[in-house]
Amino acid sequence: MIQRVHGIDRHKKSSTISVLDRSGTEVKFIHSCSNLNSYIETLGPEDAVVFETGLGSFYWADKIEAKGALCFIINPYRFRIIKDSWNKTDKNDSRNMAKALWVHVVTGEFGLPVVYKPSEEVRELRRLYSQYGNLNKHLVMLKNSVQSVFTENGIVLSKENKKLLFSEKTGFSLLEKLDISEASRISIRVSLEILWKVQEQKEKLTKEIFYAGKPFEQQVKLLISIKGITPLSALAFLSDVGDVTRFKTTRKMNAYLGLVPRLKESGGMSIAGHINRASRNTTRTLLTQSLVSAMFASPYLNSFYNNVKGRRGAGRARIALIRKLCGIMRNMLITGEQFRTINTELYNKKVRQFDRTIKIMDQEKKSA
């Protein structure tokens, strides 16, 4: 039975802690705890802890739960006691969290806006995908930088020449043939060298993502039965969503992925706005890149896309198709069934690629 509740307001260098007993009386207050590790060592199965989500929150939750204590990570934007507080201080925040947790644990009168705590495997994937997104941003920045230099020199590259220029095999040879200033040539050469290094690291990171996705091998092989879904995009979906069964409906899952438009209602009228981009967006980004292949995964999906495109335009049709694909993947994970119109030859090729990459990575890890 829980005997003590701890409200912890974490900061970079110190934490403010309020402790209540079973009766709701504050028995300890620490204004500035500089060593949270030592404090956690004093916890046990009779303790329950609450703090706001933030950088490192899952790390501290793991340490607290390892001591046998309960841990609740709350969303401060949905915790109105803190969000709407007129007197927001570290002392008040820790005490308000402790009081709310006491009510939740002891009386059960209301719940807490707790955030989902993914497994360690999912968190590892999320870290890798975060770095993958950073590398993609660098690549876009470098390519835009190169093209801006050409524009300053009055040159517009064709698609074919862009492909040759950004290729490590043909980039420098094409650059020497173009009529540009010497400073421009040096600038582009430096950008290309950095770009190729980033591309190399991106390829290595992709293999690391595959290897980190080894615990999800069965789910990946299920999802890639859809044409257009690669092991990379399948693992992105699994890392973003985590446990699909925690979503009661497909719409709730799509809202979590930032695929559902904001809705405003007033006077009986509903107005749909733009999608919420402040969400987990790795799945949306990767599926957008492979949407053409996914569109032809089945006659149904192709017809669905064209119908929405005719009524609402290509932009909304793309988001609608991604929503539909995510819903299909959710149902496949729940039922364990492959995609109905599977391309067996393409599917086997993707499975071989995934298995081969993991096998190579296994050998490299063992020999390292």
mmCIF file of C-alpha atoms in Angstrom:
data_model
loop_
_atom_site.group_PDB
_atom_site.id
_atom_site.type_symbol
_atom_site.label_atom_id
_atom_site.label_comp_id
_atom_site.label_asym_id
_atom_site.label_seq_id
_atom_site.Cartn_x
_atom_site.Cartn_y
_atom_site.Cartn_z
ATOM 1 C CA MET A 1 0.000 0.000 0.000
ATOM 2 C CA ILE A 2 1.228 3.489 -0.861
ATOM 3 C CA GLN A 3 2.139 5.391 2.310
ATOM 4 C CA ARG A 4 3.923 8.433 0.856
ATOM 5 C CA VAL A 5 3.497 10.522 -2.306
ATOM 6 C CA HIS A 6 6.292 12.683 -3.727
ATOM 7 C CA GLY A 7 5.772 15.678 -5.991
ATOM 8 C CA ILE A 8 9.055 16.500 -7.763
ATOM 9 C CA ASP A 9 9.577 19.659 -9.797
ATOM 10 C CA ARG A 10 12.710 18.762 -11.786
ATOM 11 C CA HIS A 11 15.205 21.241 -13.168
ATOM 12 C CA LYS A 12 18.631 20.971 -14.759
ATOM 13 C CA LYS A 13 20.706 21.436 -11.593
ATOM 14 C CA SER A 14 18.246 20.828 -8.754
ATOM 15 C CA SER A 15 14.740 19.642 -7.882
ATOM 16 C CA THR A 16 12.056 20.855 -5.492
ATOM 17 C CA ILE A 17 10.289 18.038 -3.628
ATOM 18 C CA SER A 18 7.110 17.888 -1.537
ATOM 19 C CA VAL A 19 6.253 14.683 0.358
ATOM 20 C CA LEU A 20 2.777 13.877 1.752
ATOM 21 C CA ASP A 21 1.837 10.987 4.025
ATOM 22 C CA ARG A 22 -1.248 8.786 3.777
ATOM 23 C CA SER A 23 -3.411 11.422 5.508
ATOM 24 C CA GLY A 24 -2.389 14.139 3.011
ATOM 25 C CA THR A 25 -0.142 16.004 5.462
ATOM 26 C CA GLU A 26 3.157 17.350 4.190
ATOM 27 C CA VAL A 27 5.870 15.508 6.120
ATOM 28 C CA LYS A 28 8.893 16.753 4.165
ATOM 29 C CA PHE A 29 9.754 19.616 1.876
ATOM 30 C CA ILE A 30 13.083 19.995 0.058
ATOM 31 C CA HIS A 31 13.535 23.359 -1.580
ATOM 32 C CA SER A 32 16.632 22.386 -3.562
ATOM 33 C CA CYS A 33 17.696 18.768 -4.008
ATOM 34 C CA SER A 34 20.966 18.785 -5.974
ATOM 35 C CA ASN A 35 21.400 14.993 -6.009
ATOM 36 C CA LEU A 36 18.220 13.334 -7.256
ATOM 37 C CA ASN A 37 19.989 9.978 -7.560
ATOM 38 C CA SER A 38 20.618 9.858 -3.810
ATOM 39 C CA TYR A 39 17.021 10.814 -3.080
ATOM 40 C CA ILE A 40 15.685 8.035 -5.335
ATOM 41 C CA GLU A 41 17.791 5.519 -3.395
ATOM 42 C CA THR A 42 15.565 6.205 -0.359
ATOM 43 C CA LEU A 43 12.372 5.204 -2.199
ATOM 44 C CA GLY A 44 10.609 1.861 -2.005
ATOM 45 C CA PRO A 45 7.343 0.004 -2.739
ATOM 46 C CA GLU A 46 5.416 2.254 -0.335
ATOM 47 C CA ASP A 47 6.200 5.384 -2.358
ATOM 48 C CA ALA A 48 4.539 7.005 -5.373
ATOM 49 C CA VAL A 49 6.241 9.766 -7.349
ATOM 50 C CA VAL A 50 4.938 12.328 -9.829
ATOM 51 C CA PHE A 51 6.777 14.846 -12.032
ATOM 52 C CA GLU A 52 6.260 16.673 -15.314
ATOM 53 C CA THR A 53 7.382 15.273 -18.633
ATOM 54 C CA GLY A 54 10.577 16.741 -20.023
ATOM 55 C CA LEU A 55 14.098 15.896 -21.096
ATOM 56 C CA GLY A 56 15.272 12.785 -19.234
ATOM 57 C CA SER A 57 11.876 12.054 -17.663
ATOM 58 C CA PHE A 58 11.842 8.415 -18.855
ATOM 59 C CA TYR A 59 15.373 7.910 -17.512
ATOM 60 C CA TRP A 60 14.336 9.027 -14.037
ATOM 61 C CA ALA A 61 11.113 7.025 -14.231
ATOM 62 C CA ASP A 62 13.139 3.871 -14.904
ATOM 63 C CA LYS A 63 15.325 4.512 -11.852
ATOM 64 C CA ILE A 64 12.309 5.164 -9.636
ATOM 65 C CA GLU A 65 10.452 2.067 -10.809
ATOM 66 C CA ALA A 66 13.627 -0.012 -10.293
ATOM 67 C CA LYS A 67 13.306 0.780 -6.565
ATOM 68 C CA GLY A 68 9.762 -0.653 -6.577
ATOM 69 C CA ALA A 69 8.011 2.731 -6.330
ATOM 70 C CA LEU A 70 5.154 3.894 -8.552
ATOM 71 C CA CYS A 71 5.975 6.676 -11.003
ATOM 72 C CA PHE A 72 3.581 9.008 -12.833
ATOM 73 C CA ILE A 73 4.778 11.343 -15.606
ATOM 74 C CA ILE A 74 2.208 14.040 -16.297
ATOM 75 C CA ASN A 75 1.637 16.332 -19.257
ATOM 76 C CA PRO A 76 1.928 19.908 -17.877
ATOM 77 C CA TYR A 77 -0.156 21.313 -20.754
ATOM 78 C CA ARG A 78 -3.107 19.139 -19.690
ATOM 79 C CA PHE A 79 -2.549 19.441 -15.946
ATOM 80 C CA ARG A 80 -4.700 22.483 -15.302
ATOM 81 C CA ILE A 81 -3.642 22.882 -11.663
ATOM 82 C CA ILE A 82 -0.213 23.934 -12.949
ATOM 83 C CA LYS A 83 -1.169 25.264 -16.376
ATOM 84 C CA ASP A 84 -3.766 27.747 -15.048
ATOM 85 C CA SER A 85 -1.918 28.624 -11.839
ATOM 86 C CA TRP A 86 -1.642 32.348 -11.144
ATOM 87 C CA ASN A 87 1.268 31.854 -8.746
ATOM 88 C CA LYS A 88 3.556 29.435 -10.576
ATOM 89 C CA THR A 89 6.645 28.723 -8.486
ATOM 90 C CA ASP A 90 8.768 25.614 -7.971
ATOM 91 C CA LYS A 91 7.387 25.270 -4.438
ATOM 92 C CA ASN A 92 3.769 25.508 -5.548
ATOM 93 C CA ASP A 93 4.281 23.189 -8.522
ATOM 94 C CA SER A 94 5.812 20.411 -6.399
ATOM 95 C CA ARG A 95 3.091 20.757 -3.749
ATOM 96 C CA ASN A 96 0.278 20.858 -6.302
ATOM 97 C CA MET A 97 1.597 17.718 -8.000
ATOM 98 C CA ALA A 98 1.938 15.941 -4.654
ATOM 99 C CA LYS A 99 -1.642 16.881 -3.655
ATOM 100 C CA ALA A 100 -3.038 15.751 -7.012
ATOM 101 C CA LEU A 101 -1.187 12.450 -6.759
ATOM 102 C CA TRP A 102 -2.436 11.961 -3.186
ATOM 103 C CA VAL A 103 -6.040 12.450 -4.350
ATOM 104 C CA HIS A 104 -5.478 10.054 -7.258
ATOM 105 C CA VAL A 105 -3.772 7.320 -5.220
ATOM 106 C CA VAL A 106 -5.648 7.542 -1.906
ATOM 107 C CA THR A 107 -9.155 8.701 -2.810
ATOM 108 C CA GLY A 108 -9.286 7.910 -6.540
ATOM 109 C CA GLU A 109 -11.538 10.936 -7.138
ATOM 110 C CA PHE A 110 -9.872 11.956 -10.400
ATOM 111 C CA GLY A 111 -7.153 10.779 -12.757
ATOM 112 C CA LEU A 112 -3.912 12.390 -13.817
ATOM 113 C CA PRO A 113 -3.015 13.411 -17.401
ATOM 114 C CA VAL A 114 -0.283 10.785 -17.575
ATOM 115 C CA VAL A 115 1.939 10.547 -20.675
ATOM 116 C CA TYR A 116 2.676 7.223 -22.341
ATOM 117 C CA LYS A 117 5.989 5.677 -21.288
ATOM 118 C CA PRO A 118 7.319 3.582 -24.196
ATOM 119 C CA SER A 119 9.537 0.548 -23.776
ATOM 120 C CA GLU A 120 13.322 0.885 -23.857
ATOM 121 C CA GLU A 121 13.404 -0.688 -27.344
ATOM 122 C CA VAL A 122 10.974 1.921 -28.668
ATOM 123 C CA ARG A 123 12.948 4.725 -27.035
ATOM 124 C CA GLU A 124 16.156 3.469 -28.647
ATOM 125 C CA LEU A 125 14.454 3.577 -32.050
ATOM 126 C CA ARG A 126 13.140 7.078 -31.399
ATOM 127 C CA ARG A 127 16.651 8.316 -30.586
ATOM 128 C CA LEU A 128 17.981 6.907 -33.854
ATOM 129 C CA TYR A 129 15.099 8.337 -35.890
ATOM 130 C CA SER A 130 15.658 11.734 -34.285
ATOM 131 C CA GLN A 131 19.239 11.681 -35.544
ATOM 132 C CA TYR A 132 18.021 10.385 -38.923
ATOM 133 C CA GLY A 133 15.777 13.439 -39.206
ATOM 134 C CA ASN A 134 18.689 15.746 -38.333
ATOM 135 C CA LEU A 135 20.821 14.225 -41.105
ATOM 136 C CA ASN A 136 18.002 14.715 -43.617
ATOM 137 C CA LYS A 137 17.768 18.391 -42.625
ATOM 138 C CA HIS A 138 21.514 18.797 -43.179
ATOM 139 C CA LEU A 139 21.263 17.170 -46.603
ATOM 140 C CA VAL A 140 18.466 19.512 -47.665
ATOM 141 C CA MET A 141 20.405 22.514 -46.362
ATOM 142 C CA LEU A 142 23.566 21.514 -48.256
ATOM 143 C CA LYS A 143 21.708 20.865 -51.524
ATOM 144 C CA ASN A 144 19.912 24.214 -51.258
ATOM 145 C CA SER A 145 23.257 25.911 -50.599
ATOM 146 C CA VAL A 146 24.781 24.385 -53.741
ATOM 147 C CA GLN A 147 21.823 25.336 -55.911
ATOM 148 C CA SER A 148 21.825 28.911 -54.597
ATOM 149 C CA VAL A 149 25.457 29.309 -55.716
ATOM 150 C CA PHE A 150 24.526 28.130 -59.208
ATOM 151 C CA THR A 151 21.615 30.577 -59.273
ATOM 152 C CA GLU A 152 24.014 33.424 -58.399
ATOM 153 C CA ASN A 153 26.067 32.376 -61.424
ATOM 154 C CA GLY A 154 23.016 32.350 -63.710
ATOM 155 C CA ILE A 155 22.906 28.549 -64.035
ATOM 156 C CA VAL A 156 19.766 26.434 -63.677
ATOM 157 C CA LEU A 157 20.596 22.735 -63.437
ATOM 158 C CA SER A 158 18.381 20.124 -65.070
ATOM 159 C CA LYS A 159 17.149 17.135 -63.044
ATOM 160 C CA GLU A 160 19.683 14.911 -64.785
ATOM 161 C CA ASN A 161 22.592 17.248 -63.997
ATOM 162 C CA LYS A 162 21.458 17.585 -60.366
ATOM 163 C CA LYS A 163 21.571 13.824 -60.046
ATOM 164 C CA LEU A 164 25.068 13.705 -61.547
ATOM 165 C CA LEU A 165 26.301 16.608 -59.413
ATOM 166 C CA PHE A 166 25.156 15.137 -56.095
ATOM 167 C CA SER A 167 26.629 11.725 -56.959
ATOM 168 C CA GLU A 168 30.061 11.098 -55.444
ATOM 169 C CA LYS A 169 31.204 9.362 -58.639
ATOM 170 C CA THR A 170 30.352 12.141 -61.090
ATOM 171 C CA GLY A 171 29.969 15.294 -58.974
ATOM 172 C CA PHE A 172 33.452 16.804 -59.297
ATOM 173 C CA SER A 173 33.829 15.973 -62.991
ATOM 174 C CA LEU A 174 30.561 17.770 -63.805
ATOM 175 C CA LEU A 175 31.540 20.705 -61.584
ATOM 176 C CA GLU A 176 34.761 21.277 -63.565
ATOM 177 C CA LYS A 177 32.804 21.548 -66.835
ATOM 178 C CA LEU A 178 30.480 24.320 -65.595
ATOM 179 C CA ASP A 179 31.254 27.981 -66.210
ATOM 180 C CA ILE A 180 31.289 29.508 -62.722
ATOM 181 C CA SER A 181 33.648 31.707 -60.696
ATOM 182 C CA GLU A 182 36.552 30.123 -58.810
ATOM 183 C CA ALA A 183 35.121 31.116 -55.406
ATOM 184 C CA SER A 184 31.802 29.517 -56.364
ATOM 185 C CA ARG A 185 33.586 26.345 -57.462
ATOM 186 C CA ILE A 186 35.432 26.101 -54.126
ATOM 187 C CA SER A 187 32.238 26.732 -52.165
ATOM 188 C CA ILE A 188 30.337 24.027 -54.061
ATOM 189 C CA ARG A 189 33.226 21.568 -53.728
ATOM 190 C CA VAL A 190 33.259 21.988 -49.931
ATOM 191 C CA SER A 191 29.466 21.574 -49.740
ATOM 192 C CA LEU A 192 29.572 18.418 -51.894
ATOM 193 C CA GLU A 193 32.296 16.834 -49.752
ATOM 194 C CA ILE A 194 30.271 17.460 -46.588
ATOM 195 C CA LEU A 195 27.084 16.238 -48.298
ATOM 196 C CA TRP A 196 28.676 12.913 -49.254
ATOM 197 C CA LYS A 197 29.956 12.431 -45.709
ATOM 198 C CA VAL A 198 26.460 13.056 -44.346
ATOM 199 C CA GLN A 199 24.985 10.613 -46.889
ATOM 200 C CA GLU A 200 27.517 8.004 -45.766
ATOM 201 C CA GLN A 201 26.535 8.481 -42.124
ATOM 202 C CA LYS A 202 22.858 8.308 -43.086
ATOM 203 C CA GLU A 203 23.408 4.910 -44.711
ATOM 204 C CA LYS A 204 25.212 3.651 -41.602
ATOM 205 C CA LEU A 205 22.447 5.004 -39.382
ATOM 206 C CA THR A 206 19.805 3.221 -41.482
ATOM 207 C CA LYS A 207 21.556 -0.079 -40.795
ATOM 208 C CA GLU A 208 21.670 0.753 -37.070
ATOM 209 C CA ILE A 209 17.924 1.440 -37.155
ATOM 210 C CA PHE A 210 17.325 -1.962 -38.751
ATOM 211 C CA TYR A 211 19.446 -3.616 -36.071
ATOM 212 C CA ALA A 212 17.696 -1.742 -33.254
ATOM 213 C CA GLY A 213 14.398 -2.932 -34.778
ATOM 214 C CA LYS A 214 15.369 -6.577 -34.363
ATOM 215 C CA PRO A 215 12.912 -7.055 -31.429
ATOM 216 C CA PHE A 216 10.108 -5.954 -33.798
ATOM 217 C CA GLU A 217 11.070 -8.338 -36.609
ATOM 218 C CA GLN A 218 7.681 -10.058 -36.818
ATOM 219 C CA GLN A 219 5.747 -6.785 -36.863
ATOM 220 C CA VAL A 220 8.052 -5.353 -39.532
ATOM 221 C CA LYS A 221 7.638 -8.382 -41.786
ATOM 222 C CA LEU A 222 3.889 -8.048 -41.367
ATOM 223 C CA LEU A 223 3.752 -4.351 -42.287
ATOM 224 C CA ILE A 224 6.077 -4.526 -45.309
ATOM 225 C CA SER A 225 3.551 -6.760 -47.041
ATOM 226 C CA ILE A 226 2.038 -3.406 -48.105
ATOM 227 C CA LYS A 227 3.589 -2.075 -51.288
ATOM 228 C CA GLY A 228 5.397 1.172 -50.507
ATOM 229 C CA ILE A 229 6.031 0.277 -46.857
ATOM 230 C CA THR A 230 9.744 -0.398 -46.363
ATOM 231 C CA PRO A 231 11.406 -1.755 -43.206
ATOM 232 C CA LEU A 232 12.506 1.835 -42.487
ATOM 233 C CA SER A 233 8.968 3.266 -42.645
ATOM 234 C CA ALA A 234 7.532 0.245 -40.794
ATOM 235 C CA LEU A 235 9.967 0.744 -37.911
ATOM 236 C CA ALA A 236 9.199 4.480 -37.925
ATOM 237 C CA PHE A 237 5.508 3.656 -37.466
ATOM 238 C CA LEU A 238 6.267 1.188 -34.659
ATOM 239 C CA SER A 239 8.549 3.657 -32.874
ATOM 240 C CA ASP A 240 6.049 6.505 -33.152
ATOM 241 C CA VAL A 241 3.009 4.518 -32.037
ATOM 242 C CA GLY A 242 4.562 2.075 -29.573
ATOM 243 C CA ASP A 243 1.743 -0.187 -28.423
ATOM 244 C CA VAL A 244 -1.120 0.196 -30.934
ATOM 245 C CA THR A 245 -3.630 -1.345 -28.515
ATOM 246 C CA ARG A 246 -3.399 1.734 -26.263
ATOM 247 C CA PHE A 247 -5.459 3.642 -28.829
ATOM 248 C CA LYS A 248 -9.168 2.839 -28.640
ATOM 249 C CA THR A 249 -9.791 4.032 -32.203
ATOM 250 C CA THR A 250 -7.808 4.641 -35.370
ATOM 251 C CA ARG A 251 -8.729 8.323 -35.204
ATOM 252 C CA LYS A 252 -7.088 8.685 -31.783
ATOM 253 C CA MET A 253 -3.926 7.075 -33.141
ATOM 254 C CA ASN A 254 -3.915 9.317 -36.213
ATOM 255 C CA ALA A 255 -4.403 12.374 -34.014
ATOM 256 C CA TYR A 256 -1.341 11.299 -32.025
ATOM 257 C CA LEU A 257 0.611 11.062 -35.297
ATOM 258 C CA GLY A 258 -0.517 14.540 -36.387
ATOM 259 C CA LEU A 259 -2.693 13.307 -39.240
ATOM 260 C CA VAL A 260 -6.100 14.580 -38.094
ATOM 261 C CA PRO A 261 -7.085 18.208 -38.841
ATOM 262 C CA ARG A 262 -7.921 20.541 -35.998
ATOM 263 C CA LEU A 263 -11.651 21.054 -35.525
ATOM 264 C CA LYS A 264 -13.404 24.239 -34.446
ATOM 265 C CA GLU A 265 -17.093 24.159 -33.510
ATOM 266 C CA SER A 266 -19.306 27.155 -32.820
ATOM 267 C CA GLY A 267 -23.038 27.667 -33.134
ATOM 268 C CA GLY A 268 -23.590 24.203 -34.540
ATOM 269 C CA MET A 269 -21.039 24.733 -37.327
ATOM 270 C CA SER A 270 -17.818 22.724 -37.669
ATOM 271 C CA ILE A 271 -14.704 24.012 -39.443
ATOM 272 C CA ALA A 272 -11.795 21.666 -40.153
ATOM 273 C CA GLY A 273 -8.379 23.348 -40.054
ATOM 274 C CA HIS A 274 -4.840 22.210 -40.763
ATOM 275 C CA ILE A 275 -3.272 19.081 -39.287
ATOM 276 C CA ASN A 276 -1.459 19.369 -35.981
ATOM 277 C CA ARG A 277 2.257 19.353 -36.785
ATOM 278 C CA ALA A 278 3.258 19.459 -33.096
ATOM 279 C CA SER A 279 3.228 15.682 -32.832
ATOM 280 C CA ARG A 280 5.261 12.590 -33.629
ATOM 281 C CA ASN A 281 5.913 13.198 -37.317
ATOM 282 C CA THR A 282 8.496 10.590 -38.403
ATOM 283 C CA THR A 283 5.818 8.300 -39.841
ATOM 284 C CA ARG A 284 4.149 11.163 -41.699
ATOM 285 C CA THR A 285 7.473 12.290 -43.189
ATOM 286 C CA LEU A 286 8.617 8.869 -44.394
ATOM 287 C CA LEU A 287 5.222 7.822 -45.749
ATOM 288 C CA THR A 288 4.978 11.069 -47.700
ATOM 289 C CA GLN A 289 8.213 10.141 -49.471
ATOM 290 C CA SER A 290 6.893 6.700 -50.528
ATOM 291 C CA LEU A 291 3.319 7.726 -51.229
ATOM 292 C CA VAL A 292 3.443 7.047 -54.977
ATOM 293 C CA SER A 293 4.281 3.373 -54.410
ATOM 294 C CA ALA A 294 1.735 3.069 -51.605
ATOM 295 C CA MET A 295 -0.927 4.586 -53.845
ATOM 296 C CA PHE A 296 -0.685 1.580 -56.145
ATOM 297 C CA ALA A 297 -0.560 -0.985 -53.330
ATOM 298 C CA SER A 298 -4.145 -1.914 -54.212
ATOM 299 C CA PRO A 299 -6.937 -0.738 -56.552
ATOM 300 C CA TYR A 300 -8.867 0.351 -53.452
ATOM 301 C CA LEU A 301 -6.116 2.708 -52.218
ATOM 302 C CA ASN A 302 -5.607 4.118 -55.712
ATOM 303 C CA SER A 303 -9.333 4.769 -56.098
ATOM 304 C CA PHE A 304 -9.500 6.268 -52.601
ATOM 305 C CA TYR A 305 -6.659 8.706 -53.354
ATOM 306 C CA ASN A 306 -8.098 9.813 -56.696
ATOM 307 C CA ASN A 307 -11.570 10.335 -55.220
ATOM 308 C CA VAL A 308 -10.240 12.559 -52.430
ATOM 309 C CA LYS A 309 -7.942 14.373 -54.854
ATOM 310 C CA GLY A 310 -10.880 15.168 -57.143
ATOM 311 C CA ARG A 311 -12.930 16.570 -54.252
ATOM 312 C CA ARG A 312 -10.331 18.197 -51.971
ATOM 313 C CA GLY A 313 -7.077 18.544 -53.926
ATOM 314 C CA ALA A 314 -3.744 16.677 -53.992
ATOM 315 C CA GLY A 315 -2.478 17.980 -50.621
ATOM 316 C CA ARG A 316 -5.453 16.769 -48.592
ATOM 317 C CA ALA A 317 -5.536 13.552 -50.627
ATOM 318 C CA ARG A 318 -1.954 12.758 -49.590
ATOM 319 C CA ILE A 319 -2.729 13.219 -45.890
ATOM 320 C CA ALA A 320 -5.948 11.216 -46.256
ATOM 321 C CA LEU A 321 -4.036 8.339 -47.869
ATOM 322 C CA ILE A 322 -1.425 8.377 -45.087
ATOM 323 C CA ARG A 323 -4.273 8.248 -42.534
ATOM 324 C CA LYS A 324 -5.758 5.299 -44.399
ATOM 325 C CA LEU A 325 -2.395 3.478 -44.510
ATOM 326 C CA CYS A 326 -1.805 4.024 -40.791
ATOM 327 C CA GLY A 327 -5.275 2.655 -40.034
ATOM 328 C CA ILE A 328 -4.557 -0.408 -42.176
ATOM 329 C CA MET A 329 -1.230 -0.981 -40.406
ATOM 330 C CA ARG A 330 -2.908 -0.676 -37.012
ATOM 331 C CA ASN A 331 -5.500 -3.303 -37.964
ATOM 332 C CA MET A 332 -2.802 -5.597 -39.359
ATOM 333 C CA LEU A 333 -0.858 -5.443 -36.088
ATOM 334 C CA ILE A 334 -3.990 -6.175 -34.059
ATOM 335 C CA THR A 335 -5.226 -9.053 -36.232
ATOM 336 C CA GLY A 336 -1.823 -10.400 -37.307
ATOM 337 C CA GLU A 337 -2.950 -10.616 -40.954
ATOM 338 C CA GLN A 338 -0.878 -9.611 -43.974
ATOM 339 C CA PHE A 339 -2.047 -7.083 -46.551
ATOM 340 C CA ARG A 340 -4.613 -8.700 -48.848
ATOM 341 C CA THR A 341 -3.222 -7.597 -52.227
ATOM 342 C CA ILE A 342 0.379 -8.522 -51.447
ATOM 343 C CA ASN A 343 3.032 -8.495 -54.171
ATOM 344 C CA THR A 344 4.833 -11.707 -53.221
ATOM 345 C CA GLU A 345 7.977 -11.074 -55.271
ATOM 346 C CA LEU A 346 8.443 -7.553 -53.917
ATOM 347 C CA TYR A 347 7.607 -8.689 -50.375
ATOM 348 C CA ASN A 348 10.219 -11.466 -50.420
ATOM 349 C CA LYS A 349 12.804 -8.994 -51.713
ATOM 350 C CA LYS A 350 12.142 -6.620 -48.809
ATOM 351 C CA VAL A 351 12.287 -9.474 -46.288
ATOM 352 C CA ARG A 352 15.643 -10.644 -47.689
ATOM 353 C CA GLN A 353 17.027 -7.112 -47.500
ATOM 354 C CA PHE A 354 15.914 -6.732 -43.885
ATOM 355 C CA ASP A 355 17.281 -10.151 -42.848
ATOM 356 C CA ARG A 356 20.564 -9.593 -44.694
ATOM 357 C CA THR A 357 21.128 -6.202 -43.036
ATOM 358 C CA ILE A 358 20.502 -7.603 -39.547
ATOM 359 C CA LYS A 359 22.812 -10.572 -40.242
ATOM 360 C CA ILE A 360 25.627 -8.273 -41.399
ATOM 361 C CA MET A 361 25.135 -6.010 -38.375
ATOM 362 C CA ASP A 362 25.192 -9.031 -36.065
ATOM 363 C CA GLN A 363 28.559 -10.072 -37.496
ATOM 364 C CA GLU A 364 29.962 -6.538 -37.205
ATOM 365 C CA LYS A 365 28.828 -6.245 -33.572
ATOM 366 C CA LYS A 366 30.394 -9.589 -32.678
ATOM 367 C CA SER A 367 33.707 -8.780 -34.377
ATOM 368 C CA ALA A 368 33.913 -5.270 -32.872
#
